[in-house]
CSV table of C-alpha atoms in Angstrom, one decimal:
chain,number,residue,atom,x,y,z
A,21,MET,CA,-26.4,68.4,2.6
A,22,GLU,CA,-24.5,69.3,6.2
A,23,ASN,CA,-21.7,67.2,5.8
A,24,LEU,CA,-21.1,64.9,2.5
A,25,GLU,CA,-17.8,63.4,4.3
A,26,LYS,CA,-19.9,62.1,6.9
A,27,ILE,CA,-19.9,58.3,7.3
A,28,TYR,CA,-22.7,56.3,9.0
A,29,GLU,CA,-23.8,52.9,9.4
A,30,ARG,CA,-26.4,50.7,10.7
A,31,SER,CA,-26.7,50.6,14.9
A,32,SER,CA,-25.7,46.9,15.6
A,33,GLU,CA,-29.3,46.2,17.4
A,34,VAL,CA,-31.0,46.6,13.8
A,35,ARG,CA,-32.2,43.7,11.5
A,36,TYR,CA,-33.6,44.3,8.2
A,37,ARG,CA,-34.0,43.0,4.5
A,38,ILE,CA,-35.4,43.8,1.5
A,39,LEU,CA,-38.8,42.5,1.1
A,40,GLU,CA,-41.1,42.8,-1.9
A,41,GLY,CA,-38.5,45.8,-2.7
A,42,GLN,CA,-39.6,47.9,0.8
A,43,ALA,CA,-36.8,47.5,3.7
A,44,VAL,CA,-38.2,46.1,6.3
A,45,VAL,CA,-36.5,46.7,9.5
A,46,VAL,CA,-36.2,45.8,13.2
A,47,LEU,CA,-35.7,47.6,16.1
A,48,GLN,CA,-34.4,44.5,18.6
A,49,ASP,CA,-34.4,47.3,21.7
A,50,VAL,CA,-37.4,48.1,21.3
A,51,ALA,CA,-39.2,45.6,19.8
A,52,GLN,CA,-40.8,48.3,16.7
A,53,VAL,CA,-40.9,47.0,13.3
A,54,LEU,CA,-40.8,49.5,10.5
A,55,VAL,CA,-40.9,49.4,6.6
A,56,LEU,CA,-39.0,51.9,4.4
A,57,SER,CA,-39.7,52.4,0.9
A,58,GLU,CA,-37.9,51.2,-2.2
A,59,VAL,CA,-35.6,54.3,-2.3
A,60,GLY,CA,-35.2,53.9,1.5
A,61,ALA,CA,-34.5,50.9,1.6
A,62,ARG,CA,-31.6,51.0,-0.6
A,63,VAL,CA,-30.0,53.9,1.2
A,64,LEU,CA,-30.1,51.7,3.9
A,65,GLU,CA,-28.1,49.4,2.3
A,66,LEU,CA,-26.1,52.2,1.0
A,67,LEU,CA,-25.6,52.8,5.5
A,68,ASP,CA,-22.4,50.2,5.4
A,69,GLY,CA,-20.1,52.7,8.1
A,70,LYS,CA,-17.9,52.2,4.9
A,71,ARG,CA,-18.6,55.1,2.1
A,72,LYS,CA,-19.1,59.2,2.8
A,73,MET,CA,-22.3,60.7,1.9
A,74,VAL,CA,-20.9,62.5,-1.5
A,75,ALA,CA,-20.4,58.6,-2.2
A,76,VAL,CA,-23.9,57.5,-1.4
A,77,ARG,CA,-25.5,60.7,-3.4
A,78,ASP,CA,-23.0,59.9,-5.8
A,79,LEU,CA,-24.6,56.8,-6.3
A,80,LEU,CA,-28.0,57.9,-6.2
A,81,LEU,CA,-27.6,60.2,-8.3
A,82,VAL,CA,-26.7,57.1,-11.0
A,83,GLU,CA,-29.6,54.8,-9.9
A,84,TYR,CA,-32.2,57.1,-9.6
A,85,GLU,CA,-33.5,59.9,-12.9
A,86,VAL,CA,-33.7,63.5,-9.1
A,87,ASP,CA,-32.1,66.7,-9.2
A,88,GLU,CA,-28.9,67.1,-7.1
A,89,ALA,CA,-30.4,69.8,-4.8
A,90,GLN,CA,-33.1,68.6,-4.4
A,91,LEU,CA,-31.8,64.6,-3.5
A,92,GLU,CA,-29.7,66.5,-1.4
A,93,GLN,CA,-32.4,67.8,0.8
A,94,ASP,CA,-33.5,64.4,0.2
A,95,LEU,CA,-31.1,62.8,2.5
A,96,ASN,CA,-30.6,65.3,4.7
A,97,ASP,CA,-34.0,65.3,5.6
A,98,TYR,CA,-34.3,61.2,5.4
A,99,ILE,CA,-30.6,60.3,7.4
A,100,ASN,CA,-32.3,62.9,10.6
A,101,GLN,CA,-34.9,60.4,10.9
A,102,LEU,CA,-33.0,57.1,10.5
A,103,LYS,CA,-31.1,58.8,13.6
A,104,GLU,CA,-33.6,60.1,15.4
A,105,ALA,CA,-35.6,56.2,14.8
A,106,GLY,CA,-32.1,54.8,15.7
A,107,ILE,CA,-31.6,53.3,12.8
A,108,VAL,CA,-28.1,54.8,12.1
A,109,HIS,CA,-25.3,56.6,13.6
A,110,CYS,CA,-22.4,58.8,12.7
A,111,THR,CA,-19.3,56.9,12.0
A,112,GLU,CA,-18.0,59.9,14.0
A,113,ASP,CA,-19.8,59.8,16.8
A,114,SER,CA,-19.4,56.2,18.1
A,115,ARG,CA,-15.1,57.3,17.7
B,14,MET,CA,-47.0,49.5,2.7
B,15,THR,CA,-47.7,48.3,6.2
B,16,TYR,CA,-45.8,45.7,7.7
B,17,GLN,CA,-48.9,43.3,7.8
B,18,ASN,CA,-49.9,44.4,3.9
B,19,LEU,CA,-45.9,43.2,2.9
B,20,ILE,CA,-46.8,39.8,5.1
B,21,GLN,CA,-49.4,40.0,2.7
B,22,ARG,CA,-47.9,39.8,0.1
B,23,ALA,CA,-45.5,37.4,1.4
B,24,TRP,CA,-48.2,34.5,1.8
B,25,HIS,CA,-48.9,35.1,-1.6
B,26,ASN,CA,-46.0,34.5,-2.8
B,27,ASN,CA,-44.2,32.2,-1.2
B,28,THR,CA,-42.0,34.4,-0.2
B,29,LEU,CA,-39.6,32.4,2.3
B,30,LEU,CA,-39.1,34.9,5.9
B,31,SER,CA,-39.1,32.5,8.6
B,32,VAL,CA,-37.5,29.2,9.5
B,33,LEU,CA,-36.7,27.0,12.7
B,34,LEU,CA,-34.0,25.3,12.7
B,35,GLU,CA,-33.6,22.0,15.5
B,36,LEU,CA,-30.2,21.9,16.4
B,37,THR,CA,-30.2,18.5,18.3
B,38,TYR,CA,-32.9,16.5,19.9
B,39,ASP,CA,-30.4,15.7,22.5
B,40,CYS,CA,-31.7,17.4,26.6
B,41,ASN,CA,-31.1,18.3,29.8
B,42,LEU,CA,-34.6,18.1,30.5
B,43,ASN,CA,-36.3,14.5,30.4
B,44,CYS,CA,-39.9,16.1,29.7
B,45,PHE,CA,-42.9,13.6,29.3
B,46,PHE,CA,-45.0,15.3,26.9
B,47,CYS,CA,-42.0,16.3,24.3
B,48,TYR,CA,-42.5,15.7,20.7
B,49,ASN,CA,-39.2,15.3,19.5
B,50,ASP,CA,-38.6,11.7,17.7
B,51,ARG,CA,-35.0,11.0,20.7
B,52,LYS,CA,-34.4,8.1,18.3
B,53,GLN,CA,-34.4,9.4,15.0
B,54,ARG,CA,-31.3,8.9,13.4
B,55,GLY,CA,-29.3,10.3,10.6
B,56,LEU,CA,-25.8,12.7,9.5
B,57,PRO,CA,-26.3,15.6,11.9
B,58,LEU,CA,-25.4,18.9,9.2
B,59,ARG,CA,-21.8,19.9,11.1
B,60,LEU,CA,-20.8,23.5,11.5
B,61,ASP,CA,-20.3,24.4,7.7
B,62,GLN,CA,-23.3,23.4,6.4
B,63,TYR,CA,-25.2,25.3,9.1
B,64,ARG,CA,-22.5,28.6,7.9
B,65,GLN,CA,-23.4,27.7,4.2
B,66,LEU,CA,-27.4,27.3,5.3
B,67,ILE,CA,-27.6,30.5,6.9
B,68,ASP,CA,-25.8,32.0,4.2
B,69,GLU,CA,-28.1,30.4,2.1
B,70,LEU,CA,-31.2,31.7,4.0
B,71,ALA,CA,-29.6,35.2,4.1
B,72,GLU,CA,-29.3,35.4,0.7
B,73,MET,CA,-33.2,34.4,0.3
B,74,GLY,CA,-34.3,37.6,2.4
B,75,VAL,CA,-35.4,35.1,5.4
B,76,LEU,CA,-35.1,37.9,8.2
B,77,TYR,CA,-36.5,35.9,11.0
B,78,LEU,CA,-34.1,31.9,12.6
B,79,THR,CA,-35.0,30.2,15.3
B,80,LEU,CA,-33.0,28.0,17.7
B,81,SER,CA,-35.0,24.9,19.1
B,82,GLY,CA,-33.8,22.2,19.7
B,83,GLY,CA,-34.5,19.2,22.3
B,84,GLU,CA,-32.2,22.2,23.8
B,85,PRO,CA,-30.3,23.7,21.4
B,86,LEU,CA,-27.4,25.3,23.7
B,87,VAL,CA,-26.7,21.9,24.0
B,88,HIS,CA,-25.3,21.3,20.8
B,89,GLU,CA,-21.8,21.4,20.5
B,90,ASP,CA,-21.8,24.3,17.7
B,91,PHE,CA,-24.3,26.4,19.2
B,92,TRP,CA,-22.5,29.7,19.8
B,93,ALA,CA,-20.6,29.4,16.6
B,94,ILE,CA,-23.8,29.0,14.6
B,95,GLY,CA,-25.7,31.8,16.6
B,96,SER,CA,-23.2,34.2,16.5
B,97,TYR,CA,-22.9,33.4,12.4
B,98,ALA,CA,-26.1,33.8,12.5
B,99,ARG,CA,-26.1,37.0,14.3
B,100,VAL,CA,-23.9,38.1,12.3
B,101,ARG,CA,-26.2,37.4,8.8
B,102,GLY,CA,-28.3,40.2,10.0
B,103,PHE,CA,-30.6,37.6,11.2
B,104,VAL,CA,-33.7,38.7,13.9
B,105,ILE,CA,-33.4,35.5,16.0
B,106,ARG,CA,-35.0,33.5,18.5
B,107,ILE,CA,-35.0,30.8,20.6
B,108,LYS,CA,-36.3,28.1,22.4
B,109,SER,CA,-35.0,26.8,25.2
B,110,ASN,CA,-35.4,24.7,28.6
B,111,GLY,CA,-33.4,28.1,30.4
B,112,LEU,CA,-31.9,25.0,32.6
B,113,ALA,CA,-28.5,26.3,32.0
B,114,ILE,CA,-28.0,29.8,31.1
B,115,GLY,CA,-27.0,30.6,34.1
B,116,PRO,CA,-24.9,35.0,34.5
B,117,ARG,CA,-22.1,33.8,32.4
B,118,LEU,CA,-23.9,32.2,29.7
B,119,ALA,CA,-26.3,34.9,30.2
B,120,ARG,CA,-24.3,37.2,29.4
B,121,ARG,CA,-22.7,35.3,26.7
B,122,LEU,CA,-25.5,34.6,24.3
B,123,LYS,CA,-26.8,38.5,25.1
B,124,LEU,CA,-22.8,39.9,23.5
B,125,GLU,CA,-22.6,36.6,20.9
B,126,VAL,CA,-25.9,35.9,19.5
B,127,ASP,CA,-28.5,38.9,20.7
B,128,PRO,CA,-31.5,36.9,20.2
B,129,PHE,CA,-34.7,39.6,19.8
B,130,VAL,CA,-36.2,36.8,22.1
B,131,THR,CA,-35.7,33.9,24.2
B,132,GLU,CA,-38.8,31.5,25.0
B,133,VAL,CA,-38.2,29.1,28.2
B,134,SER,CA,-40.7,26.4,28.3
B,135,LEU,CA,-42.0,27.2,31.8
B,136,HIS,CA,-44.3,23.4,33.3
B,137,GLY,CA,-45.8,24.8,36.2
B,138,ALA,CA,-46.3,27.6,38.6
B,139,CYS,CA,-44.4,25.4,41.8
B,140,GLU,CA,-42.0,23.0,41.9
B,141,ALA,CA,-43.7,19.7,42.5
B,142,THR,CA,-45.4,20.3,39.2
B,143,HIS,CA,-42.5,22.6,36.8
B,144,ASP,CA,-40.2,19.3,38.2
B,145,ARG,CA,-42.7,16.8,37.4
B,146,GLN,CA,-43.5,17.0,33.9
B,147,THR,CA,-39.4,17.6,33.7
B,148,ARG,CA,-38.4,14.8,35.5
B,149,VAL,CA,-35.3,16.7,36.4
B,150,GLU,CA,-34.9,18.2,40.1
B,151,GLY,CA,-34.9,21.2,41.2
B,152,SER,CA,-35.4,22.3,37.3
B,153,PHE,CA,-38.0,24.7,38.5
B,154,SER,CA,-35.7,26.4,40.9
B,155,GLN,CA,-32.7,26.5,38.8
B,156,LEU,CA,-34.5,28.2,36.0
B,157,MET,CA,-36.5,31.0,38.4
B,158,HIS,CA,-33.0,32.4,38.8
B,159,ASN,CA,-31.7,31.9,35.0
B,160,ILE,CA,-35.2,33.7,34.4
B,161,GLN,CA,-33.5,36.2,36.5
B,162,ASP,CA,-30.0,36.3,35.5
B,163,MET,CA,-31.4,36.4,31.4
B,164,LEU,CA,-33.1,39.5,32.4
B,165,GLN,CA,-30.0,41.6,33.9
B,166,ALA,CA,-28.5,40.1,30.9
B,167,GLY,CA,-30.5,42.7,28.9
B,168,ILE,CA,-32.5,39.5,27.0
B,169,ARG,CA,-35.9,39.7,26.8
B,170,VAL,CA,-37.5,36.4,28.1
B,171,GLN,CA,-40.7,35.4,27.0
B,172,LEU,CA,-42.7,32.0,29.1
B,173,ASN,CA,-43.5,28.8,26.6
B,174,VAL,CA,-46.3,27.3,29.1
B,175,PRO,CA,-47.1,24.0,27.5
B,176,LEU,CA,-51.0,23.5,29.2
B,177,THR,CA,-51.2,19.5,30.7
B,178,ARG,CA,-53.5,18.7,33.4
B,179,TRP,CA,-50.9,18.2,35.8
B,180,ASN,CA,-50.7,22.0,35.2
B,181,GLU,CA,-53.7,23.5,33.8
B,182,THR,CA,-55.1,24.4,37.6
B,183,GLU,CA,-52.3,26.9,37.5
B,184,VAL,CA,-53.4,29.5,35.1
B,185,GLU,CA,-54.1,32.4,37.1
B,186,ALA,CA,-51.0,30.9,38.7
B,187,LEU,CA,-48.7,31.3,36.2
B,188,CYS,CA,-49.6,34.8,34.7
B,189,ALA,CA,-48.8,35.3,38.2
B,190,LEU,CA,-45.4,34.8,38.2
B,191,ALA,CA,-45.1,36.5,34.6
B,192,ASP,CA,-46.2,39.7,35.1
B,193,ARG,CA,-44.6,39.5,38.4
B,194,SER,CA,-40.8,39.9,36.5
B,195,GLY,CA,-42.6,42.2,33.6
B,196,LEU,CA,-42.7,38.7,31.0
B,197,LEU,CA,-44.0,38.1,27.8
B,198,LEU,CA,-46.4,34.9,28.6
B,199,GLN,CA,-47.3,32.6,25.5
B,200,ILE,CA,-49.5,29.2,26.8
B,201,ASP,CA,-50.1,26.1,24.4
B,202,PRO,CA,-53.2,24.4,25.0
B,203,ASP,CA,-52.5,21.7,22.5
B,204,VAL,CA,-50.6,18.8,23.6
B,205,THR,CA,-49.1,16.8,20.3
B,206,PRO,CA,-48.4,13.3,19.2
B,207,ILE,CA,-44.7,12.5,18.8
B,208,ASP,CA,-43.2,13.1,15.9
B,209,THR,CA,-43.1,9.6,15.2
B,210,GLY,CA,-47.1,9.4,15.4
B,211,ASP,CA,-47.1,7.8,19.0
B,212,ALA,CA,-49.7,9.5,21.2
B,213,ALA,CA,-48.2,8.4,24.2
B,214,PRO,CA,-47.9,12.4,25.3
B,215,LEU,CA,-52.2,12.8,24.9
B,216,SER,CA,-52.4,11.3,28.2
B,217,ILE,CA,-51.6,13.9,30.2
B,218,ALA,CA,-53.6,16.8,27.5
B,219,PRO,CA,-55.7,18.9,29.7
B,220,THR,CA,-59.7,18.3,29.9
B,221,GLU,CA,-61.9,20.5,28.6
B,222,ALA,CA,-62.7,21.8,32.2
B,223,GLY,CA,-59.3,22.5,32.1
B,224,LEU,CA,-59.5,24.0,28.7
B,225,ARG,CA,-62.4,25.8,30.2
B,226,GLY,CA,-60.4,27.8,33.0
B,227,LEU,CA,-57.9,28.2,30.3
B,228,HIS,CA,-60.8,30.2,28.1
B,229,GLU,CA,-61.8,32.3,30.9
B,230,VAL,CA,-58.8,33.5,32.6
B,231,LEU,CA,-57.7,34.4,28.8
B,232,GLN,CA,-60.8,36.4,28.0
B,233,ALA,CA,-60.7,38.5,32.1
B,234,ARG,CA,-56.6,39.3,30.9
B,235,LEU,CA,-58.1,40.7,27.5
B,236,ALA,CA,-61.0,42.7,29.3
B,237,ALA,CA,-58.2,44.2,31.3
B,238,SER,CA,-55.5,44.8,29.0
B,239,SER,CA,-58.3,46.3,27.1
B,240,THR,CA,-58.8,49.0,29.1
B,241,LYS,CA,-55.1,49.4,29.8
B,242,LYS,CA,-53.2,48.8,26.8
B,243,GLN,CA,-50.6,46.9,26.3
B,244,THR,CA,-47.7,46.8,24.2
B,245,THR,CA,-47.2,43.4,22.1
B,246,GLY,CA,-44.1,44.7,19.9
B,247,THR,CA,-42.1,43.1,17.8
B,248,ALA,CA,-42.6,39.3,19.8
B,249,GLU,CA,-45.6,39.4,18.2
B,250,LEU,CA,-45.0,40.5,14.8
B,251,ALA,CA,-41.3,39.0,14.6
B,252,ASN,CA,-42.1,35.6,14.5
B,253,ARG,CA,-45.9,34.3,15.6
B,254,GLY,CA,-47.0,36.8,13.8
B,255,VAL,CA,-45.8,35.6,10.2
B,256,GLN,CA,-46.2,31.6,10.9
B,257,LYS,CA,-48.1,30.7,13.5
B,258,LYS,CA,-51.1,33.4,13.6
B,259,ALA,CA,-54.2,33.1,11.9
B,260,CYS,CA,-53.9,33.9,8.1
B,261,PRO,CA,-53.7,38.0,7.2
B,262,GLU,CA,-56.8,38.7,5.3
B,263,SER,CA,-57.0,38.8,1.6
B,264,THR,CA,-54.6,36.1,1.9
B,265,THR,CA,-55.9,32.1,0.8
B,266,LYS,CA,-53.6,30.1,2.8
B,267,HIS,CA,-54.5,28.9,5.7
B,268,CYS,CA,-50.8,29.5,7.9
B,269,GLY,CA,-47.5,30.3,6.8
B,270,ALA,CA,-46.5,26.9,6.7
B,271,GLY,CA,-44.0,26.6,3.2
B,272,ALA,CA,-45.8,30.0,2.2
B,273,THR,CA,-43.5,31.9,4.5
B,274,GLY,CA,-41.4,29.5,6.4
B,275,LEU,CA,-39.8,26.5,6.9
B,276,ALA,CA,-38.3,24.5,9.6
B,277,VAL,CA,-34.8,21.7,9.0
B,278,ASP,CA,-33.8,18.6,11.7
B,279,PRO,CA,-31.0,18.2,13.0
B,280,TYR,CA,-30.4,15.7,9.9
B,281,GLY,CA,-30.7,18.1,7.5
B,282,ASN,CA,-34.1,17.3,6.7
B,283,VAL,CA,-36.5,20.2,5.5
B,284,TYR,CA,-40.8,20.4,6.6
B,285,PRO,CA,-43.0,23.3,6.1
B,286,CYS,CA,-42.9,23.6,9.5
B,287,VAL,CA,-41.7,22.0,12.5
B,288,GLN,CA,-45.5,20.8,13.3
B,289,TRP,CA,-45.7,20.0,9.8
B,290,ARG,CA,-43.5,16.9,9.3
B,291,ILE,CA,-43.7,16.3,5.5
B,292,ARG,CA,-40.3,15.5,4.1
B,293,LEU,CA,-39.5,18.2,1.6
B,294,GLY,CA,-35.9,17.2,1.0
B,295,SER,CA,-32.3,17.6,2.6
B,296,PHE,CA,-29.9,20.0,3.4
B,297,HIS,CA,-27.4,16.9,2.0
B,298,ASP,CA,-28.4,16.9,-1.3
B,299,GLN,CA,-30.5,19.9,-2.2
B,300,SER,CA,-29.9,24.4,-1.6
B,301,VAL,CA,-33.1,25.2,0.5
B,302,LYS,CA,-33.7,27.4,-1.9
B,303,ASP,CA,-33.8,24.5,-4.9
B,304,ILE,CA,-36.3,22.9,-2.2
B,305,TRP,CA,-38.3,26.3,-2.0
B,306,GLN,CA,-38.9,26.5,-5.9
B,307,ASN,CA,-39.1,23.1,-6.7
B,308,SER,CA,-40.0,21.0,-4.6
B,309,GLU,CA,-43.3,19.0,-5.4
B,310,LYS,CA,-44.1,18.1,-1.9
B,311,LEU,CA,-44.2,21.7,-1.0
B,312,LYS,CA,-46.1,22.3,-4.4
B,313,GLN,CA,-49.0,19.9,-2.6
B,314,VAL,CA,-48.4,20.9,0.7
B,315,ARG,CA,-48.5,24.9,-0.7
B,316,ALA,CA,-52.4,23.6,-2.2
B,317,LEU,CA,-53.6,21.5,0.8
B,318,ASN,CA,-52.8,24.6,2.6
B,319,GLU,CA,-55.5,26.5,0.3
B,320,LYS,CA,-58.2,23.9,0.8
B,321,VAL,CA,-57.4,23.7,4.9
B,322,GLY,CA,-57.4,27.6,4.7
B,323,GLU,CA,-61.1,27.3,2.6
B,324,THR,CA,-62.4,24.4,4.3
B,325,ARG,CA,-62.1,26.4,8.1
B,326,ARG,CA,-63.0,29.7,6.6
B,327,SER,CA,-66.1,28.2,5.8
B,328,ALA,CA,-66.4,26.5,9.2
B,329,ARG,CA,-67.6,30.2,11.2
B,330,THR,CA,-68.6,28.8,13.8
B,331,ASP,CA,-64.7,27.5,15.4
B,332,ALA,CA,-64.0,30.8,14.0
B,333,GLY,CA,-61.1,31.9,16.4
B,334,LEU,CA,-59.9,28.6,17.2
B,335,ALA,CA,-56.2,27.6,16.2
B,336,PHE,CA,-56.4,24.4,13.7
B,337,CYS,CA,-52.9,23.1,13.1
B,338,PRO,CA,-53.2,20.9,9.6
B,339,GLY,CA,-49.7,19.4,10.9
B,340,VAL,CA,-50.8,18.1,14.1
B,341,ALA,CA,-53.7,16.9,12.3
B,342,GLN,CA,-52.2,15.1,9.5
B,343,ALA,CA,-49.9,13.7,12.3
B,344,GLU,CA,-53.0,12.4,14.7
B,345,THR,CA,-55.4,11.4,12.7
B,346,GLY,CA,-53.7,11.0,8.6
B,347,SER,CA,-55.2,14.3,7.3
B,348,PRO,CA,-54.5,17.9,8.0
B,349,PHE,CA,-58.4,18.4,7.7
B,350,SER,CA,-59.8,16.7,10.2
B,351,PHE,CA,-60.1,17.4,14.0
B,352,TYR,CA,-57.9,16.2,16.3
B,353,THR,CA,-58.0,15.5,19.8
B,354,ALA,CA,-56.8,18.8,21.8
B,355,PHE,CA,-58.4,20.8,18.7
B,356,ARG,CA,-62.2,19.1,19.6
B,357,LEU,CA,-61.3,19.1,23.3
B,358,ARG,CA,-61.0,23.3,22.2
B,359,LYS,CA,-63.7,23.6,20.2
B,360,LEU,CA,-66.1,21.6,23.4
B,361,ALA,CA,-64.5,23.9,26.1
B,362,ALA,CA,-65.1,27.1,23.4
B,363,HIS,CA,-68.9,25.8,23.0
B,364,ARG,CA,-69.3,25.4,26.5
B,365,SER,CA,-68.0,29.0,27.9
B,366,ARG,CA,-70.2,30.2,25.4
B,367,GLU,CA,-73.1,28.6,27.0
B,368,THR,CA,-72.1,29.1,30.2
B,369,ILE,CA,-71.7,32.9,29.3
């Protein structure tokens, strides 16, 4: 993973709820609705602007049966997708 | 899974997604045909109760919250309620007449409440018509200024036009007005009785010719937009798609009333929908979760909703015509019966088809 010390948080324009085990994410500014999978929803919940990525990774390792290296790779890809979609940002970037 | 699939599941499983709060029946306009029962009395919900209600709805997974009235901005705790709803992560829709939202309030609204959309009522394409319906001189001119202020503040604005016989000849002009500022536009062809059942507002319901005119203008716009794809965006999905639009395929219910949506009046009374005024319980006495899970009346409403769905689906000649069981019940006493506005729309659609 690029940097396990980084902290991510959901963008202020993002509204979301867990529905039927999945996350319905509304991007207010661009008027878009996205649906994230159960694991994707869990990651989104954990990106609270307080936890470092290392803590997110460790929690997911406890909650899901997954290889650590694979998880780091998937998490890295997923965070990049969320960043691109404007759903999350790194707290350091907003300082 | 797609959003549409999730909504279908929510309809099927009775998952509460969308709640409308009527904060007050007070209003700074005096519209002739308003459906609110302004004489209704009761114990208004206090700010601490609204916070408790909002917390409960967030915990239940409700995503869409509408603040309505009367005029919601005249409620003394509007800002506290709106900003709290924002903090609790709701997609907020505000239904306002827009009269008070000048530049200062528009900026404050964006900053503190950050609604997904603010729907303002427009009653005509010109001052004479609009002010005639609102019975407040200068309200059209003020609204036009305020819409620009809202847009400047970064607020997404939708115009809601209740079609009446006073404004039915202005449909094209209303569309042009919306298009000029790039605003979303919704024209509601149904004038409904007052919530007491008083049918006085129906005296200015649109005529059959007016409805036919609306149908033709909308058909023409639809044809034009099929070549130039329009973005409907989340306004479609966020609320109307959940609660008001026709039932998603593969569910048996007719609409979202009591299936994915609820309404709460200023006195804490809970209803399946703002238009289906069957009192399910009171937030003064019970939690919304308790009402949602255990109300016998709500179970009856859901059963009725399914029966209405069954009846309407079998009426193939009415395909595409929205039917509201709540309005039917208010006007006729039965959620299955044809009500004035529906009969008129049915007739207008039939004649339009004959003409074509």
